[in-house]
Tab-separated table of C-alpha atoms in Angstrom:
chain	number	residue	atom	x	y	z
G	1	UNK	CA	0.000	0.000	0.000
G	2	UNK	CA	1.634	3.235	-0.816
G	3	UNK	CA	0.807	5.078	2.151
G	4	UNK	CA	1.456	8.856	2.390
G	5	UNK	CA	1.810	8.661	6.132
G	6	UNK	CA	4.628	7.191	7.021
G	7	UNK	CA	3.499	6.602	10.797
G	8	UNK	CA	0.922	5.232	12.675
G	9	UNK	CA	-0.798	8.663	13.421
G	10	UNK	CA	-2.336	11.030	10.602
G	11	UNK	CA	-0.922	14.141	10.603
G	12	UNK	CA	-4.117	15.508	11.651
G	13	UNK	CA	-4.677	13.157	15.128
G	14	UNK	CA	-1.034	14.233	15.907
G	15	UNK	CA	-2.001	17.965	15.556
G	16	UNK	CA	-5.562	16.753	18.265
G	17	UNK	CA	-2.705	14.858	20.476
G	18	UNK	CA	-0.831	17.548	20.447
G	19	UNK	CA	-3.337	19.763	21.494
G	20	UNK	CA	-4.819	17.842	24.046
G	21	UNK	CA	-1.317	17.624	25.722
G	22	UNK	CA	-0.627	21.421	26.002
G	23	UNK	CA	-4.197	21.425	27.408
G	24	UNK	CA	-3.416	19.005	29.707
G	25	UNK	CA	-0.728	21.289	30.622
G	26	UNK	CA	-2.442	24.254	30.713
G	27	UNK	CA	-4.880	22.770	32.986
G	28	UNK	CA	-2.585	22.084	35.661
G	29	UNK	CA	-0.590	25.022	35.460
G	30	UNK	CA	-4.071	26.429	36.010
G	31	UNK	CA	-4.421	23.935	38.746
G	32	UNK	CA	-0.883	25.025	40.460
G	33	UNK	CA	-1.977	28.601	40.252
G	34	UNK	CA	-4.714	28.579	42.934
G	35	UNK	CA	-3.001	30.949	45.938
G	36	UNK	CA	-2.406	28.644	48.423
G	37	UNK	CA	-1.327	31.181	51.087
G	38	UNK	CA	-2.820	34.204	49.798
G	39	UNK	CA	-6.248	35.162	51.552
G	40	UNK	CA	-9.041	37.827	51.419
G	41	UNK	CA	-11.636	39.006	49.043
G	42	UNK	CA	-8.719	39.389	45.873
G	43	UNK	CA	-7.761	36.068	47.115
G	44	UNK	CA	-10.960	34.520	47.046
G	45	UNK	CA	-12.321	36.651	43.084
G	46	UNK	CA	-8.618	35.040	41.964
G	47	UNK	CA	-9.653	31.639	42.787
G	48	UNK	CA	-13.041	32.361	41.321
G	49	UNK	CA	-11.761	33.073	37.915
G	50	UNK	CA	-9.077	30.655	37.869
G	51	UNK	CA	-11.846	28.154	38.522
G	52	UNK	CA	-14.048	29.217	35.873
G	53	UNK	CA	-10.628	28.884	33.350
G	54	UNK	CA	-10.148	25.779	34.824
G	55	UNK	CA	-13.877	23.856	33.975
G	56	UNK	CA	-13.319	26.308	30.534
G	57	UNK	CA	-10.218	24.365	30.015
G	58	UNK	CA	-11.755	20.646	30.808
G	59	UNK	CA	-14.970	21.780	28.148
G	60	UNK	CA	-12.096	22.412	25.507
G	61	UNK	CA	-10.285	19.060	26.510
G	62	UNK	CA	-13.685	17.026	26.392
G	63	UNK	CA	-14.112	18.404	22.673
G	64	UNK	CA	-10.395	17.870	21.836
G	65	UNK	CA	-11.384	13.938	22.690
G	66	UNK	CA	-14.177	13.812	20.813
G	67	UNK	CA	-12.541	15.486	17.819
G	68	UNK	CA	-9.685	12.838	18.726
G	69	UNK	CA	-12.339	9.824	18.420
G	70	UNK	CA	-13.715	11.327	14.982
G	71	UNK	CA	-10.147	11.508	13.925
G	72	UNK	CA	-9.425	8.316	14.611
G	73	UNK	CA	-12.564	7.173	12.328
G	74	UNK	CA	-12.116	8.698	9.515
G	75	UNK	CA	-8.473	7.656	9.988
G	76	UNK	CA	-9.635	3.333	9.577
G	77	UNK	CA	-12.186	4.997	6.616
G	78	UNK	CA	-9.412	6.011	4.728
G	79	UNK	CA	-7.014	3.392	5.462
G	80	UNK	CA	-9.603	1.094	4.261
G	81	UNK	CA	-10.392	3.392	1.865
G	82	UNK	CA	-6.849	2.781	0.304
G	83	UNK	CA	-6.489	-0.663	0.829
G	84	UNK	CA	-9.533	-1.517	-1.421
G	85	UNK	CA	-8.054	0.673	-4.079
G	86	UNK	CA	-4.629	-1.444	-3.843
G	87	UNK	CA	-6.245	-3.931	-5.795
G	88	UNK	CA	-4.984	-8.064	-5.605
């Protein structure tokens, strides 16, 4: 099969892996941000939005997964795509 990709990953699922990592990473420097000795009303509005960045950040990871799964489809479409056009 003459194969364009020369890997087991599309180049598109490596660019959704790839995001879903530095996601992954954004979320916990996100995480590691929360003041852990800081306290009062700044304190408390700075936790509030890093919070709402936080469950903003898991919505965009949940569709980077599901983008990942469709990826993955259409990857076995066209890789069966191409080996019924190999021919015997």
């Amino acid at each position: 099969m003459n194969d364009p990709w020369p890997s087991e990953v599309s180049p598109a699922r490596a660019q959704v892996l790839a995001a879903i990592s530095t996601m992954g990473l954004v979320e916990a420097e996100l995480r590691a941000a929360f003041p852990a000795q800081w306290r009062g009303a700044g304190a408390e509005a700075y936790a509030t939005a890093l919070t709402a960045l936080v469950h903003h950040a898991q919505e965009v990871l949940a569709g980077l997964r599901a983008a990942d799964a469709v990826v993955v489809l259409a990857d076995r479409q066209r890789a069966a795509a191409l080996a019924g056009s190999a021919g015997p």
